[in-house]
Coordinates of C-alpha atoms in Angstrom, one line a residue:
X1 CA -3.5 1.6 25.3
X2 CA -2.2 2.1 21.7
X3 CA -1.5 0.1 18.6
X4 CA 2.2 0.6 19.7
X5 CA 2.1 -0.6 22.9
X6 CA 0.3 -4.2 22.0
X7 CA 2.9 -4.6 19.8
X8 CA 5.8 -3.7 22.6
X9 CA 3.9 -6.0 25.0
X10 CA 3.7 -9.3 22.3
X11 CA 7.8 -8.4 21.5
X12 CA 8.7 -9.4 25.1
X13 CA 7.0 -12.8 24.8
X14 CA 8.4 -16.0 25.3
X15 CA 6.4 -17.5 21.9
X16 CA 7.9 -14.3 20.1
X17 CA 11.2 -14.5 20.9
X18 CA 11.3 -18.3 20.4
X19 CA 9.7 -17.4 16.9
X20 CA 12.1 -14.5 16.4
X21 CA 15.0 -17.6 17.4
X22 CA 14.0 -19.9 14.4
X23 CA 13.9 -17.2 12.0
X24 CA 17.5 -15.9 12.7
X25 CA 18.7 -19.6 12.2
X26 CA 17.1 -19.2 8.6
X27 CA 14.8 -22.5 9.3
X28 CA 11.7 -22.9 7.8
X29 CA 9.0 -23.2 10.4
X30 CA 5.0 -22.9 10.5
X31 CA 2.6 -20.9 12.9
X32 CA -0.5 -22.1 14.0
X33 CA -3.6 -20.8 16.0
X34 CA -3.5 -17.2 15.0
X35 CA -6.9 -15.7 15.2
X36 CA -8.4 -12.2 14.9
X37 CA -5.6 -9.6 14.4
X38 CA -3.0 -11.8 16.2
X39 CA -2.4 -12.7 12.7
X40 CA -0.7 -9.4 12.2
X41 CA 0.4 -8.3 15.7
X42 CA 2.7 -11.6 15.9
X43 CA 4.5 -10.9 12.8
X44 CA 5.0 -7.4 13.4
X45 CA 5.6 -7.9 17.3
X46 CA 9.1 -10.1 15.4
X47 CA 9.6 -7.3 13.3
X48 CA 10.2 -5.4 15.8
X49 CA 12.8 -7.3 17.1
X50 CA 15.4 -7.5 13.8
X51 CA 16.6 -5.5 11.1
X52 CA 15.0 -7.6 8.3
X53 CA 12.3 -6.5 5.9
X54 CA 9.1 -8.8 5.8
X55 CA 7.0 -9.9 2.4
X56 CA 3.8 -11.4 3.8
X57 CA 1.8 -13.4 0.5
X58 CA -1.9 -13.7 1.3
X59 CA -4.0 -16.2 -0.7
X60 CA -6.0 -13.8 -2.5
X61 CA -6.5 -9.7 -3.1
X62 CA -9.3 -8.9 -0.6
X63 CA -7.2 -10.3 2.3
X64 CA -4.4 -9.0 0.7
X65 CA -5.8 -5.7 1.2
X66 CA -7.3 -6.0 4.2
X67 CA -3.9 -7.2 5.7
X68 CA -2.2 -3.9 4.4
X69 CA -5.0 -2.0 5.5
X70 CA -4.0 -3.9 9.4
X71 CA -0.2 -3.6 8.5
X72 CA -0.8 0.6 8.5
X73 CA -2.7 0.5 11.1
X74 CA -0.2 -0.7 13.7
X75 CA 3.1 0.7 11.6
X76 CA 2.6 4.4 11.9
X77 CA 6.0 5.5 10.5
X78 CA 6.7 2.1 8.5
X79 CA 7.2 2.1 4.7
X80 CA 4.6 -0.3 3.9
X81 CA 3.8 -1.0 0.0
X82 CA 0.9 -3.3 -1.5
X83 CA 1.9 -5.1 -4.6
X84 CA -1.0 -6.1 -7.0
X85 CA -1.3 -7.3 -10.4
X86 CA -1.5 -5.0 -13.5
X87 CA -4.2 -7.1 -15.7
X88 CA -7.9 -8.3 -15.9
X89 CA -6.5 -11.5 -17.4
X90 CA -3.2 -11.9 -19.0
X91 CA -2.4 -9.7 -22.2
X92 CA -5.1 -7.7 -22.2
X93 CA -3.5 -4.8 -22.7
X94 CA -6.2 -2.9 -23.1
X95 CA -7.6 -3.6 -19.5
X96 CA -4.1 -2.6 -17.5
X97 CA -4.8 -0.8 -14.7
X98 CA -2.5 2.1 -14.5
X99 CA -2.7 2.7 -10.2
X100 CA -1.9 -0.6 -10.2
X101 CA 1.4 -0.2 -12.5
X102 CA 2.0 2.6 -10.3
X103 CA 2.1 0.9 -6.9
X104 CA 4.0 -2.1 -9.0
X105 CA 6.7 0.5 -9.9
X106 CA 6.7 2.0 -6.8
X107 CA 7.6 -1.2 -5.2
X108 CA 10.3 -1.9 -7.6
X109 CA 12.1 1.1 -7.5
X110 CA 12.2 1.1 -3.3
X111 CA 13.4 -2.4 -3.5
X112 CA 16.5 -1.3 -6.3
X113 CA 16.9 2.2 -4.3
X114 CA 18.0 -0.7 -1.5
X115 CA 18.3 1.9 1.0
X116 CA 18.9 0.4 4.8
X117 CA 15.2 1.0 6.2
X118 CA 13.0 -1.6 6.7
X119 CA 9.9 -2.2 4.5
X120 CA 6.7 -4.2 4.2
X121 CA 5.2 -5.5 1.2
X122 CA 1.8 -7.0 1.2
X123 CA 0.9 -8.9 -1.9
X124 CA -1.2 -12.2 -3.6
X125 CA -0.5 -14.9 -6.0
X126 CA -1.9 -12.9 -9.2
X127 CA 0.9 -10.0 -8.1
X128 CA 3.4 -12.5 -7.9
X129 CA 2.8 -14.5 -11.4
X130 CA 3.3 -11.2 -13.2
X131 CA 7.0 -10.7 -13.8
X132 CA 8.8 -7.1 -13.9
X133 CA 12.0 -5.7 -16.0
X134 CA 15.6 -6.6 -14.5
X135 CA 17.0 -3.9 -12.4
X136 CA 19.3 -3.3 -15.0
X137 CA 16.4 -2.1 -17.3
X138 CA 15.2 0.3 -14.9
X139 CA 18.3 2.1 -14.0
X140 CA 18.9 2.9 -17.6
X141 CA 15.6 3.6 -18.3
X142 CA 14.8 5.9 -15.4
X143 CA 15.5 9.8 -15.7
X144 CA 16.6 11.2 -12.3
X145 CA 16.1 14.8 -11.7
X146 CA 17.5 17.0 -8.9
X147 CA 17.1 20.4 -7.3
X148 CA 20.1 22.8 -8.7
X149 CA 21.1 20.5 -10.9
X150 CA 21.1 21.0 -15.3
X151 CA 18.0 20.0 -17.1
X152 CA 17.8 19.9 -21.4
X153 CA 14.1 20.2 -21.4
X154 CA 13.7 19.2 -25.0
X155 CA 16.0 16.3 -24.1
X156 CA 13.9 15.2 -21.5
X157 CA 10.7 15.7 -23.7
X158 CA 11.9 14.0 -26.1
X159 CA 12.6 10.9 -23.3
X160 CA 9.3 10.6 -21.8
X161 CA 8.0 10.8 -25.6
X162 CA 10.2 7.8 -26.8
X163 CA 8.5 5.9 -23.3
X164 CA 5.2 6.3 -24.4
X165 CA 4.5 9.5 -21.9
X166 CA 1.4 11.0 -23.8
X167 CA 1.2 14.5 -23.8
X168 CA -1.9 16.4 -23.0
X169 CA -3.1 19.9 -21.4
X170 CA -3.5 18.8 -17.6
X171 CA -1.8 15.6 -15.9
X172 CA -4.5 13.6 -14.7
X173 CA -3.5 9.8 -14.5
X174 CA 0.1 7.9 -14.8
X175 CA 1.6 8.0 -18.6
X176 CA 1.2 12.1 -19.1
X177 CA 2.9 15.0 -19.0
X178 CA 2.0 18.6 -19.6
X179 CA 3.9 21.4 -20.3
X180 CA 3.5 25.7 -19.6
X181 CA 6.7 27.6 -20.3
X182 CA 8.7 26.8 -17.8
X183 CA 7.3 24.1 -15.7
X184 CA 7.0 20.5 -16.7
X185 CA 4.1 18.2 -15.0
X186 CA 4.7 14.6 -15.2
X187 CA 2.8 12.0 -13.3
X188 CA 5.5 9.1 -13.1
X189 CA 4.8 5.6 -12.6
X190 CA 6.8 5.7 -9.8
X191 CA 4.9 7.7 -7.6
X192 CA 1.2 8.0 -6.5
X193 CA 1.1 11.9 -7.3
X194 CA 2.1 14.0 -10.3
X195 CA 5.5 15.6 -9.9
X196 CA 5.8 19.4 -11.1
X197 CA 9.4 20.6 -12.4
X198 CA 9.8 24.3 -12.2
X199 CA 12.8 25.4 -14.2
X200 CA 14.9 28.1 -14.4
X201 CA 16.6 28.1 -17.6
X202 CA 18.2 24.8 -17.9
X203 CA 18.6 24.6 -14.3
X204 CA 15.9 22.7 -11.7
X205 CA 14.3 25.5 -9.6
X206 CA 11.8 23.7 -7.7
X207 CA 10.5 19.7 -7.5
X208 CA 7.1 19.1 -6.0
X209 CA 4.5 16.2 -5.6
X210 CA 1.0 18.2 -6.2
X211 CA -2.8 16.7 -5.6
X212 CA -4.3 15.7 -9.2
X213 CA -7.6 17.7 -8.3
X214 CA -6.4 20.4 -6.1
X215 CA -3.4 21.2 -7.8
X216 CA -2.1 22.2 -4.3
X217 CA 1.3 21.5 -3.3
X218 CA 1.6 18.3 -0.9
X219 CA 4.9 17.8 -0.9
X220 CA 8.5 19.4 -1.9
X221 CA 10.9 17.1 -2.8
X222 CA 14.9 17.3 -3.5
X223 CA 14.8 14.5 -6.4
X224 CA 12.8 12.3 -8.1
X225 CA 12.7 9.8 -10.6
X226 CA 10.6 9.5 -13.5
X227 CA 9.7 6.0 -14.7
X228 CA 7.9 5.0 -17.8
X229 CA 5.6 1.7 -17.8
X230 CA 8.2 -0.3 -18.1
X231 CA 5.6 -3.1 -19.4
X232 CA 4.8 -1.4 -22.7
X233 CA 8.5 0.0 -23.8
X234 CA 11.0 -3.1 -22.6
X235 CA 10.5 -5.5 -25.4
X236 CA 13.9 -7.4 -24.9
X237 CA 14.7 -7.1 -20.9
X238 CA 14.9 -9.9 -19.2
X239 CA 11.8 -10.3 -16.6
X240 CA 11.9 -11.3 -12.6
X241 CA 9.8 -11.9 -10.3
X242 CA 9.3 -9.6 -7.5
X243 CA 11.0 -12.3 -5.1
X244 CA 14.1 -11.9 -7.2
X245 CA 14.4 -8.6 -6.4
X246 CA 14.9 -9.1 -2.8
X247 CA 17.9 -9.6 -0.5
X248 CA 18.1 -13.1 0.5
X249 CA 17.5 -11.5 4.0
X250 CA 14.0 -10.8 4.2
X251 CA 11.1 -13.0 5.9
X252 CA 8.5 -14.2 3.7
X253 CA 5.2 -14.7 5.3
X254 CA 2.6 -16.9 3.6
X255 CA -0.9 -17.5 4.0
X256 CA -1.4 -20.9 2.7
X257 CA 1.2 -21.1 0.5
X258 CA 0.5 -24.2 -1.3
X259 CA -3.1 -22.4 -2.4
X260 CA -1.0 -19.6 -3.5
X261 CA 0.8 -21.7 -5.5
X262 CA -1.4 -23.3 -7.3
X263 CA -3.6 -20.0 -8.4
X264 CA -0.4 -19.1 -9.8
X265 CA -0.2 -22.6 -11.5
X266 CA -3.8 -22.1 -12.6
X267 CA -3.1 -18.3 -14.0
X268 CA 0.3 -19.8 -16.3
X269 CA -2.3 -22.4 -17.7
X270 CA -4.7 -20.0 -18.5
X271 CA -1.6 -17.3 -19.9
X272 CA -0.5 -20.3 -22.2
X273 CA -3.8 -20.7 -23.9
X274 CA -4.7 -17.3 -24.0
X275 CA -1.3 -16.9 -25.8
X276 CA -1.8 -19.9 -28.4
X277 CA -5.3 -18.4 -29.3
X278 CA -3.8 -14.6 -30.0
X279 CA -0.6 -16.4 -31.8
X280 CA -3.4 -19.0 -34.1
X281 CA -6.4 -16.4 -34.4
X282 CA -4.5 -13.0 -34.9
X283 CA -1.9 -11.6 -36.8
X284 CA -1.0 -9.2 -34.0
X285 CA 3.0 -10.7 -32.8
X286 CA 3.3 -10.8 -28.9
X287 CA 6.7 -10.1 -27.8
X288 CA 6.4 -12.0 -24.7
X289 CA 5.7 -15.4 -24.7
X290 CA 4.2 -16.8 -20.8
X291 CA 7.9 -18.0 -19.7
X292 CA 9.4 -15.0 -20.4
X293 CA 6.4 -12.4 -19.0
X294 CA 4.8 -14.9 -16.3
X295 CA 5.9 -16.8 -13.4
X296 CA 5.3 -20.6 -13.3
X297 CA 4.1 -22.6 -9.9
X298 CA 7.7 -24.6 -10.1
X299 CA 9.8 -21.5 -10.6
X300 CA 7.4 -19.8 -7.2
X301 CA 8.4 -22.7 -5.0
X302 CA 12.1 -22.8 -6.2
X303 CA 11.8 -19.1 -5.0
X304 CA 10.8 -19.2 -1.9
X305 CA 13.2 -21.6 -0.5
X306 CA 15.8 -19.2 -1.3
X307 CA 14.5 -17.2 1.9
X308 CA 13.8 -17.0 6.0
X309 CA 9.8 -18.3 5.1
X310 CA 7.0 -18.5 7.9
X311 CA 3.7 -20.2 7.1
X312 CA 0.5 -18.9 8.8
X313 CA -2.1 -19.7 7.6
X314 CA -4.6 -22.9 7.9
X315 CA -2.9 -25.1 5.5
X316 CA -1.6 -28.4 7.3
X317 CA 1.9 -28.0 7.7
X318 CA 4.5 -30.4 5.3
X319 CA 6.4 -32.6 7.4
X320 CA 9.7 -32.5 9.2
X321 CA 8.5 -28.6 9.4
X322 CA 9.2 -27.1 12.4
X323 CA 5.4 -26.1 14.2
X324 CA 5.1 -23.5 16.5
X325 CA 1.4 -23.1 17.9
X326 CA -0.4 -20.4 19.6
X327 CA -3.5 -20.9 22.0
X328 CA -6.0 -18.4 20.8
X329 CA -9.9 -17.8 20.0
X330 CA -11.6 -15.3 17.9
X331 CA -14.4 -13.1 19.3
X332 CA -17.3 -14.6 20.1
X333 CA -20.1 -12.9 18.3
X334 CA -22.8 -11.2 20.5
X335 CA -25.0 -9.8 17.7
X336 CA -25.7 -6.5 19.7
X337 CA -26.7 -8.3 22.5
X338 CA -25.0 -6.9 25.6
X339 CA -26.1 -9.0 27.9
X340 CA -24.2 -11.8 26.2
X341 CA -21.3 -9.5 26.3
X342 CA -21.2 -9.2 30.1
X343 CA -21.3 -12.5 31.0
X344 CA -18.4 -13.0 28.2
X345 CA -16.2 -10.4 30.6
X346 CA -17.4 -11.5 33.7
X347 CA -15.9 -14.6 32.9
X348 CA -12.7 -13.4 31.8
X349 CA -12.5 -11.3 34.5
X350 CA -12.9 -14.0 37.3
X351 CA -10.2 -15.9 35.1
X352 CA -8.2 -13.5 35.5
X353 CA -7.6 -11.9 31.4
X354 CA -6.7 -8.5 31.3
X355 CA -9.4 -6.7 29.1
X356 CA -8.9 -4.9 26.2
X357 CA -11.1 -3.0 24.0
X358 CA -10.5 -1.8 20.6
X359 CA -13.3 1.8 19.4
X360 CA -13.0 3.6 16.5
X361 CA -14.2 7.0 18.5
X362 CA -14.9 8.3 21.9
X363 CA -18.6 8.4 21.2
X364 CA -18.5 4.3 20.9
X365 CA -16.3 3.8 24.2
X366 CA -19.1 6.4 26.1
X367 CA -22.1 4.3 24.9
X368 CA -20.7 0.8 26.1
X369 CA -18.9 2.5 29.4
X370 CA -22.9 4.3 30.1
X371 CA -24.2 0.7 29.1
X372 CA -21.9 -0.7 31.5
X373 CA -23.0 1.8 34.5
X374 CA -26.8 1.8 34.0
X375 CA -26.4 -2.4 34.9
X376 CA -24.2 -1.2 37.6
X377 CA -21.2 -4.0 36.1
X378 CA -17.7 -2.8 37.0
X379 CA -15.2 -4.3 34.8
X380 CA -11.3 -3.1 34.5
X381 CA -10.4 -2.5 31.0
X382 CA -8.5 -0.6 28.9
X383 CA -9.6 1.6 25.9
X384 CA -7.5 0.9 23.1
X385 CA -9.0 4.2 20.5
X386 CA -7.9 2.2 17.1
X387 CA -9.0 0.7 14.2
X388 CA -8.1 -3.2 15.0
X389 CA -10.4 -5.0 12.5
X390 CA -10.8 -8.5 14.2
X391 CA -10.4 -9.4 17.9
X392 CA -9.5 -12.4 19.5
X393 CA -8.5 -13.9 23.1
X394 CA -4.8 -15.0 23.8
X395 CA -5.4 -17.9 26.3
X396 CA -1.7 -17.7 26.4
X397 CA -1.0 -14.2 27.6
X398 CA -4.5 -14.3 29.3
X399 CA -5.7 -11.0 27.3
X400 CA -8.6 -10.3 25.8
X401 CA -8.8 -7.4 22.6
X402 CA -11.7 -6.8 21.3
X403 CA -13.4 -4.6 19.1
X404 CA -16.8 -2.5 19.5
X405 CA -18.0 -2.8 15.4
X406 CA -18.2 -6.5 16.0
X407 CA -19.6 -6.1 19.5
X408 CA -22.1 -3.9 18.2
X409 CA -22.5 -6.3 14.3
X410 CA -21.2 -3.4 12.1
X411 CA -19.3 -3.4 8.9
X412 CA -16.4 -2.3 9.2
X413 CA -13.9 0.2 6.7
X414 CA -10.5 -0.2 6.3
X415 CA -9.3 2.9 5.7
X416 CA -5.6 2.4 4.5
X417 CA -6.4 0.7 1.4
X418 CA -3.8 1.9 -1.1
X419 CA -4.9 3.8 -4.1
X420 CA -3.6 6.3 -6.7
X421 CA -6.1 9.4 -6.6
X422 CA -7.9 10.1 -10.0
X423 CA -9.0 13.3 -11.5
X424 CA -11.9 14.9 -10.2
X425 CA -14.2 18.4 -10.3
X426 CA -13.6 19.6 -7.2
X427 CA -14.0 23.1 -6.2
X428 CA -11.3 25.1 -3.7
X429 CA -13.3 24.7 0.1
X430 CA -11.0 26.8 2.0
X431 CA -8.5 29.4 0.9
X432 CA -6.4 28.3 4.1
X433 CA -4.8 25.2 2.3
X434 CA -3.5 27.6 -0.6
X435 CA 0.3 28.7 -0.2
X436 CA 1.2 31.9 -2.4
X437 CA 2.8 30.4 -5.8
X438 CA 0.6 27.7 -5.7
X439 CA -1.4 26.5 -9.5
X440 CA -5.2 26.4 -9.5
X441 CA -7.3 25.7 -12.5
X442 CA -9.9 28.5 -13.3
X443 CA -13.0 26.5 -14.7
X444 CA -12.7 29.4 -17.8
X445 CA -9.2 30.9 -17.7
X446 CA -7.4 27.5 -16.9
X447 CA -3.9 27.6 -15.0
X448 CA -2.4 30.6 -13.0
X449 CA -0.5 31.1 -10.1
X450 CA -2.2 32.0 -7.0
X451 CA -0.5 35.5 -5.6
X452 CA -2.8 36.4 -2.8
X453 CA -6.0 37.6 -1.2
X454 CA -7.5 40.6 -2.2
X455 CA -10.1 42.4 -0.9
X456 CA -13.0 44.1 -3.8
X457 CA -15.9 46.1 -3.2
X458 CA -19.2 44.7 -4.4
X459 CA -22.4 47.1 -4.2
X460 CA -22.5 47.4 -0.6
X461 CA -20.1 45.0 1.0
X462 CA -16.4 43.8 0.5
X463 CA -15.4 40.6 0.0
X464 CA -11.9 38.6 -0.2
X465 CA -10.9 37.1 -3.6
X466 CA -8.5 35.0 -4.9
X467 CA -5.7 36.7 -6.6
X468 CA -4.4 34.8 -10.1
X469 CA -2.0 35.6 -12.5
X470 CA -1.9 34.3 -15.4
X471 CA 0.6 34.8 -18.3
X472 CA 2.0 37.8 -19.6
X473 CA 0.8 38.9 -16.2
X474 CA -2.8 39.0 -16.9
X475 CA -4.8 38.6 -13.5
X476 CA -8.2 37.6 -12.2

């Protein structure tokens, strides 16, 4: 059993579809009893079913993350995008974390591209409360850039210099180009990797997405579009919330939303005063005063109501809201013991559950499966060879899913949490991943374009090298 198959088996249930009713009628409704990963194969099990995009709102950034981490899990071919916040606390510019801007932007610009496929966005109150340029902004500030088409490379240098691009000898994080004759690297805020231009003349020759370490192609592209921090350079824009940039279409999922909205009540207070002190203390002039830069708790709530909204988490639900409830357990925890475990199943079994159990590798179905043998205890189940990070039992469905980390008490990775890679000393392991006109960084001799394999003759034996040329065709 798959990831995809749970979620084709929940999209046929009666629960589902009566929840997949209420949403269509745009009625505000909330969910209760959702335990383990049910929390995320419901939602996506009535995703499955429309053509909207979904916003899900956790309380804070841990679950936030660990509900992306789930979301990837189960949407293989999904655009999913997490949406944090840029700051430490608010204006401190000087602690903006630039991955962050970058999966901001990246957001911003899918949701403005509004292109027909459906998306997920996973995001918390702090990621909310911090307000982005109008769409207008954006489009004028962006440069697009296509394959064959005309390029004015000072023009364009000139561009990402007036949007505070900084120019230095190798692209390593967001905000810098480089430049080497003809080609142009610029890691935009709008992507995760640095985007190399390869011009001929005036004319675009080649777009490609490379690995900040490697230098190695990952990815040819037909366009792109290079985005500034919008943050630092629009001083007048008018700023929205990411909630305003959305179709009044989508479903907005929220995990205890009145918490949410008071951490983003608690982060305007704390903007306010930190603004007052900088305006009293300082002589430095802030642009952006809280209302225009920050979103307020009111303004949040107003917000929401604008849109299909589904409440799942354990807050008490407001009255005259429609409740839909769902009959489930978490895991029980065995803390390794196995014996505990068997008994658990027996049960189930005798009740007539279907089993399901979740490993993260073969090795960990073989152990339990031998365990299961050497006690001579036949149970029916099926191996599900995923990642699911919590299990639960659906007394409703009669199904059990669980997973073999918290049978067995251990900690468990997620291993989709979003990230923009950084720079790093890595040396070339194998000569397979390079494709001929690839760039690689020589420790001494810096960047050249790799040509080939040659073989050279060293005392007594030959070995295969790494052909680069450099310019004016010098090679190594």
């Amino acid at each position: 059993m798959s990831t995809t198959e749970i979620l084709s088996k929940y999209k046929k249930e009666i629960k589902t579809i009566e929840l997949q009713s209420v949403i269509n009628k745009n009625q505000t409704l909330s969910i209760k009893g959702l335990c383990g990963n049910l929390n995320v194969v419901i939602p996506l099990s009535v995703s499955q079913n429309d053509s909207y995009s979904h916003c899900f709102i956790l309380a804070d950034k841990e679950k936030a993350l660990v509900y992306y981490s789930n979301l990837c899990n189960f949407l293989k071919n999904e655009k999913v995008y997490f949406f944090p916040y840029s700051f430490i606390a608010p204006y401190d510019d000087e602690l903006i974390n630039n991955a962050n801007v970058v999966m901001r932007t990246e957001v911003i610009q899918a949701l403005i591209e509004k292109n027909k496929e459906k998306i997920y966005i996973v995001t918390y109150p702090e990621g909310l409360f911090e307000k982005f340029p109008e769409e207008k902004t954006q489009k004028e500030k962006r440069s697009s850039i296509k394959i064959k088409e005309k390029l004015d490379s000072g023009e364009f240098l000139k561009t990402l210099n007036k949007n505070s691009f900084n120019r230095v000898d190798f692209v390593t994080e967001p905000g810098e180009y480089a430049v080497r004759g003809n080609i142009i690297d610029v890691f935009s805020f709008s992507y995760k990797k640095p985007i190399r231009i390869e011009l001929d003349g005036n004319e675009v020759e080649r777009l490609r997405l490379f690995g900040v370490n490697s230098q190695l192609t990952e990815d040819d592209v037909k366009s792109v579009n290079i985005v500034s921090n919008e943050e630092i350079n629009e001083k007048k824009s008018e700023y929205v919330s990411l909630l305003r940039f959305m179709k009044k279409d989508w479903v907005i999922w929220g995990d205890e939303i009145s918490l949410s909205a008071n951490i983003i009540g608690e982060k305007y207070k704390q903007a306010k005063l930190i603004f007052e002190e900088i305006k009293n203390k300082s002589k430095v002039v802030i642009s952006h005063p809280p209302e225009k830069k920050f979103l307020k708790k009111t303004s949040f709530l107003s917000e929401i109501k604008g849109f299909r909204f589904v409440e799942f988490g354990k807050n008490k639900p407001k009255k005259n809201l429609k409740e839909l409830n769902f009959n489930s357990s978490p895991q029980p925890k065995f803390n390794k013991n196995l014996s505990l475990l068997v008994e658990d199943l027996k049960s189930h079994q005798e009740n007539n559950y279907s089993i399901n159990i979740s490993f993260q590798s073969e090795e960990q179905s073989t152990r339990l499966s031998s365990y299961f043998d050497s006690i001579g205890f036949v149970l029916n189940y099926r191996k599900i060879i995923s990642k699911l990070s919590e299990g639960f039992v659906d007394h409703e469905s009669k199904a059990v899913y669980y997973t073999d980390h918290e049978i067995f008490n251990r900690y468990f990775k997620h291993s989709n949490i979003p990230k923009v890679p950084k720079k790093q000393k890595n040396a070339i392991k194998d000569r397979s991943e390079l494709k001929t006109g690839d760039y690689v960084v020589h420790i001494d001799h810096g960047i050249g374009r790799f040509v080939g394999l040659e073989k050279m003759q060293t005392k007594d034996s030959e070995h295969e090298v790494l052909r680069i040329v450099y310019k004016n065709n010098d090679v190594v």
